Short mmCIF file of C-alpha atoms in Angstrom, two decimals:
data_model
loop_
_atom_site.label_atom_id
_atom_site.label_comp_id
_atom_site.label_asym_id
_atom_site.label_seq_id
_atom_site.Cartn_x
_atom_site.Cartn_y
_atom_site.Cartn_z
CA UNK A 1 0.00 0.00 0.00
CA UNK A 2 1.43 3.38 -1.05
CA UNK A 3 1.48 5.89 1.80
CA UNK A 4 -0.65 9.03 1.59
CA UNK A 5 1.66 12.03 1.41
CA UNK A 6 -0.62 14.88 0.35
CA UNK A 7 -4.18 16.17 0.57
CA UNK A 8 -5.67 18.12 -2.34
CA UNK A 9 -8.66 20.30 -1.53
CA UNK A 10 -11.30 21.86 -3.74
CA UNK A 11 -11.85 25.50 -2.78
CA UNK A 12 -15.38 26.79 -3.41
CA UNK A 13 -17.87 25.00 -1.19
CA UNK A 14 -15.23 22.78 0.42
CA UNK A 15 -12.53 24.91 2.03
CA UNK A 16 -14.86 27.90 2.17
CA UNK A 17 -18.62 28.13 1.64
CA UNK A 18 -18.54 30.58 -1.23
CA UNK A 19 -21.31 28.60 -2.94
CA UNK A 20 -23.90 29.86 -0.46
CA UNK A 21 -22.67 33.44 -0.76
CA UNK A 22 -22.83 33.16 -4.56
CA UNK A 23 -26.44 32.04 -4.51
CA UNK A 24 -27.32 34.65 -1.89
CA UNK A 25 -25.79 37.44 -3.98
CA UNK A 26 -27.87 36.48 -7.00
CA UNK A 27 -31.04 36.21 -4.91
CA UNK A 28 -30.28 39.68 -3.59
CA UNK A 29 -29.64 41.17 -7.03
CA UNK A 30 -32.89 39.78 -8.43
CA UNK A 31 -34.73 41.33 -5.48
CA UNK A 32 -33.27 44.73 -6.38
CA UNK A 33 -35.41 44.51 -9.52
CA UNK A 34 -38.50 43.30 -7.68
CA UNK A 35 -37.95 39.76 -8.99
CA UNK A 36 -37.36 36.32 -7.52
CA UNK A 37 -34.51 34.11 -8.71
CA UNK A 38 -35.49 30.68 -10.02
CA UNK A 39 -32.95 28.55 -8.15
CA UNK A 40 -33.58 25.33 -10.05
CA UNK A 41 -30.46 24.44 -12.01
CA UNK A 42 -28.56 27.39 -10.54
CA UNK A 43 -25.38 25.37 -9.95
CA UNK A 44 -23.89 24.11 -13.19
CA UNK A 45 -22.84 20.45 -13.49
CA UNK A 46 -19.24 21.56 -14.08
CA UNK A 47 -16.67 23.93 -12.66
CA UNK A 48 -15.89 27.31 -14.14
CA UNK A 49 -17.64 30.65 -14.46
CA UNK A 50 -21.20 30.79 -15.81
CA UNK A 51 -21.82 34.43 -14.85
CA UNK A 52 -22.55 35.45 -18.45
CA UNK A 53 -25.49 33.04 -18.57
CA UNK A 54 -26.81 34.28 -15.23
CA UNK A 55 -26.62 37.93 -16.26
CA UNK A 56 -28.31 37.11 -19.57
CA UNK A 57 -31.16 35.42 -17.71
CA UNK A 58 -31.58 38.42 -15.43
CA UNK A 59 -31.47 40.80 -18.41
CA UNK A 60 -34.30 38.87 -20.08
CA UNK A 61 -36.37 39.04 -16.90
CA UNK A 62 -35.79 42.77 -16.33
CA UNK A 63 -36.18 43.80 -19.96
CA UNK A 64 -35.35 47.19 -21.45
CA UNK A 65 -33.20 49.39 -19.27
CA UNK A 66 -31.21 46.61 -17.61
CA UNK A 67 -27.66 47.81 -16.90
CA UNK A 68 -25.37 44.82 -16.62
CA UNK A 69 -22.34 46.79 -15.49
CA UNK A 70 -24.27 48.43 -12.64
CA UNK A 71 -25.89 45.10 -11.75
CA UNK A 72 -22.52 43.34 -11.59
CA UNK A 73 -20.94 46.10 -9.49
CA UNK A 74 -23.84 46.08 -7.04
CA UNK A 75 -23.93 42.29 -6.68
CA UNK A 76 -20.14 42.03 -6.36
CA UNK A 77 -20.05 44.72 -3.66
CA UNK A 78 -22.78 42.92 -1.73
CA UNK A 79 -20.94 39.60 -1.94
CA UNK A 80 -17.62 41.13 -0.91
CA UNK A 81 -19.29 42.59 2.16
CA UNK A 82 -20.53 39.12 3.10
CA UNK A 83 -17.12 37.58 2.40
CA UNK A 84 -15.37 39.95 4.78
CA UNK A 85 -16.58 37.76 7.64
CA UNK A 86 -16.38 34.40 5.86
CA UNK A 87 -13.91 31.88 7.26
CA UNK A 88 -13.01 28.27 6.55
CA UNK A 89 -15.85 25.77 6.52
CA UNK A 90 -16.61 23.99 9.84
CA UNK A 91 -13.96 21.46 10.77
CA UNK A 92 -11.52 22.41 8.00
CA UNK A 93 -9.13 24.37 10.23
CA UNK A 94 -8.80 21.34 12.53
CA UNK A 95 -8.12 19.09 9.54
CA UNK A 96 -5.41 21.41 8.23
CA UNK A 97 -3.76 21.59 11.65
CA UNK A 98 -3.85 17.80 12.00
CA UNK A 99 -2.42 17.40 8.50
CA UNK A 100 0.47 19.68 9.41
CA UNK A 101 1.14 17.71 12.60
CA UNK A 102 1.24 14.50 10.54
CA UNK A 103 3.63 16.02 8.00
CA UNK A 104 1.14 15.81 5.15
CA UNK A 105 1.56 18.22 2.24
CA UNK A 106 -1.41 20.42 1.30
CA UNK A 107 -2.65 21.62 -2.08
CA UNK A 108 -5.69 23.29 -3.63
CA UNK A 109 -7.22 22.22 -6.95
CA UNK A 110 -9.96 24.65 -7.97
CA UNK A 111 -11.82 25.50 -11.16
CA UNK A 112 -11.84 29.11 -9.96
CA UNK A 113 -8.99 31.44 -10.98
CA UNK A 114 -6.03 32.04 -8.70
CA UNK A 115 -7.11 35.69 -8.41
CA UNK A 116 -10.16 34.38 -6.53
CA UNK A 117 -8.63 31.58 -4.45
CA UNK A 118 -5.42 33.26 -3.31
CA UNK A 119 -6.95 36.46 -1.79
CA UNK A 120 -9.51 34.47 0.20
CA UNK A 121 -6.84 32.25 1.73
CA UNK A 122 -4.65 35.28 2.39
CA UNK A 123 -7.54 37.00 4.16
CA UNK A 124 -8.07 34.07 6.54
CA UNK A 125 -4.33 33.61 7.08
CA UNK A 126 -4.31 30.11 5.57
CA UNK A 127 -2.49 30.64 2.27
CA UNK A 128 0.91 29.67 3.69
CA UNK A 129 -0.45 26.26 4.71
CA UNK A 130 -0.77 25.23 1.05
CA UNK A 131 2.37 24.22 -0.77
CA UNK A 132 0.57 24.16 -4.14
CA UNK A 133 -2.32 26.05 -5.73
CA UNK A 134 -3.66 24.72 -9.05
CA UNK A 135 -6.45 26.88 -10.46
CA UNK A 136 -8.88 27.07 -13.33
CA UNK A 137 -7.09 29.90 -15.12
CA UNK A 138 -4.05 27.63 -15.52
CA UNK A 139 -5.73 24.76 -17.36
CA UNK A 140 -7.84 24.36 -20.49
CA UNK A 141 -10.67 22.30 -18.96
CA UNK A 142 -12.76 22.74 -15.84
CA UNK A 143 -14.03 19.95 -13.59
CA UNK A 144 -15.13 17.23 -14.34
CA UNK A 145 -12.05 17.52 -16.56
CA UNK A 146 -9.13 16.21 -14.44
CA UNK A 147 -6.66 18.85 -15.67
CA UNK A 148 -6.52 20.91 -12.48
CA UNK A 149 -5.90 17.80 -10.35
CA UNK A 150 -3.23 16.63 -12.77
CA UNK A 151 -1.59 20.03 -12.47
CA UNK A 152 -1.65 19.83 -8.66
CA UNK A 153 -0.10 16.36 -8.73
CA UNK A 154 2.57 17.52 -11.17
CA UNK A 155 3.50 20.44 -8.93
CA UNK A 156 3.61 18.17 -5.90
CA UNK A 157 5.71 15.65 -7.81
CA UNK A 158 3.46 12.82 -6.63
CA UNK A 159 1.52 9.97 -8.19
CA UNK A 160 -2.27 9.82 -7.70
CA UNK A 161 -1.85 6.94 -5.25
CA UNK A 162 0.13 9.23 -2.92
CA UNK A 163 -2.65 11.82 -2.50
CA UNK A 164 -6.32 12.12 -1.57
CA UNK A 165 -8.79 14.66 -2.95
CA UNK A 166 -11.56 16.42 -1.02
CA UNK A 167 -14.62 17.68 -2.90
CA UNK A 168 -18.11 19.09 -2.36
CA UNK A 169 -19.62 18.47 -5.83
CA UNK A 170 -20.30 15.37 -7.94
CA UNK A 171 -18.37 16.81 -10.90
CA UNK A 172 -15.45 17.46 -8.56
CA UNK A 173 -15.47 13.81 -7.50
CA UNK A 174 -15.53 12.87 -11.19
CA UNK A 175 -12.50 15.09 -11.84
CA UNK A 176 -10.55 13.60 -8.94
CA UNK A 177 -11.30 10.04 -10.03
CA UNK A 178 -10.40 10.86 -13.65
CA UNK A 179 -7.01 11.98 -12.35
CA UNK A 180 -6.62 8.65 -10.55
CA UNK A 181 -7.20 10.05 -7.06
CA UNK A 182 -9.26 8.67 -4.23
CA UNK A 183 -11.86 11.23 -3.17
CA UNK A 184 -13.62 12.21 0.05
CA UNK A 185 -16.88 14.06 -0.56
CA UNK A 186 -18.65 16.50 1.74
CA UNK A 187 -21.86 17.26 -0.21
CA UNK A 188 -22.80 20.90 -0.61
CA UNK A 189 -26.34 21.77 0.52
CA UNK A 190 -27.54 22.31 -3.06
CA UNK A 191 -26.98 18.78 -4.41
CA UNK A 192 -28.75 15.55 -3.36
CA UNK A 193 -26.54 13.21 -1.36
CA UNK A 194 -27.51 10.42 -3.75
CA UNK A 195 -25.36 12.14 -6.40
CA UNK A 196 -22.21 11.22 -4.46
CA UNK A 197 -22.48 7.43 -4.51
CA UNK A 198 -19.21 7.26 -6.45
CA UNK A 199 -17.18 9.01 -3.72
CA UNK A 200 -14.74 6.79 -1.83
CA UNK A 201 -15.78 8.29 1.51
CA UNK A 202 -18.88 10.43 2.14
CA UNK A 203 -19.12 12.76 5.15
CA UNK A 204 -21.81 15.23 6.28
CA UNK A 205 -19.19 17.75 7.41
CA UNK A 206 -15.50 18.05 8.15
CA UNK A 207 -16.53 18.81 11.72
CA UNK A 208 -17.94 15.33 12.33
CA UNK A 209 -14.77 13.25 11.96
CA UNK A 210 -11.09 13.82 12.72
CA UNK A 211 -8.76 13.69 9.73
CA UNK A 212 -6.90 10.55 10.83
CA UNK A 213 -10.17 8.60 10.87
CA UNK A 214 -11.12 9.94 7.44
CA UNK A 215 -7.81 8.80 5.97
CA UNK A 216 -8.14 5.41 7.67
CA UNK A 217 -11.50 5.01 5.94
CA UNK A 218 -9.97 5.97 2.61
CA UNK A 219 -7.31 3.30 3.01
CA UNK A 220 -9.86 0.67 4.11
CA UNK A 221 -12.02 1.05 1.00
CA UNK A 222 -9.01 0.35 -1.20
#
């Protein structure tokens, strides 16, 4: 059995609950026009930015006079205000501390650009914990494409068997598996748990189980 040497974390929704703040910001912006956001299908079945589609949908609903630039500035300012107080997801800080005590290397593999991931981790004081950042603006394909995980592994200089991925979305689990990684899933609140049957280990939250037990479970299923 090859020893686990590194942990590779998704960012949005896993390390930090930016998925909820994203949805909330769009709900808020629709309300500014006296409208209600249709949340069905809001989260795309892939990583990457779908803002253009969301703004186009809002423009159709508002009609003549919609100002996309003003709408974007207003929504972004609202979300940044919420993010000012946003920290790591429950249990994640304990996992990172335990990983450091165990001498495990840490990486991020995100479909979001580095200009998004890096400032958030800097703000919470956690950026220095991560030896490697691999982000969506550095690869051609977004999850479920495995490219960002392959980039993280390349930068770590490790084989897939030497690392474990942590994800909050089904397409993230797909990406990790396509890169040859075992994957622990913590479902986000917007996707049915039944969509994660392919995860190697499924947890309700990082706060429910210590990291050593999680990794023991990963090893046991293989």
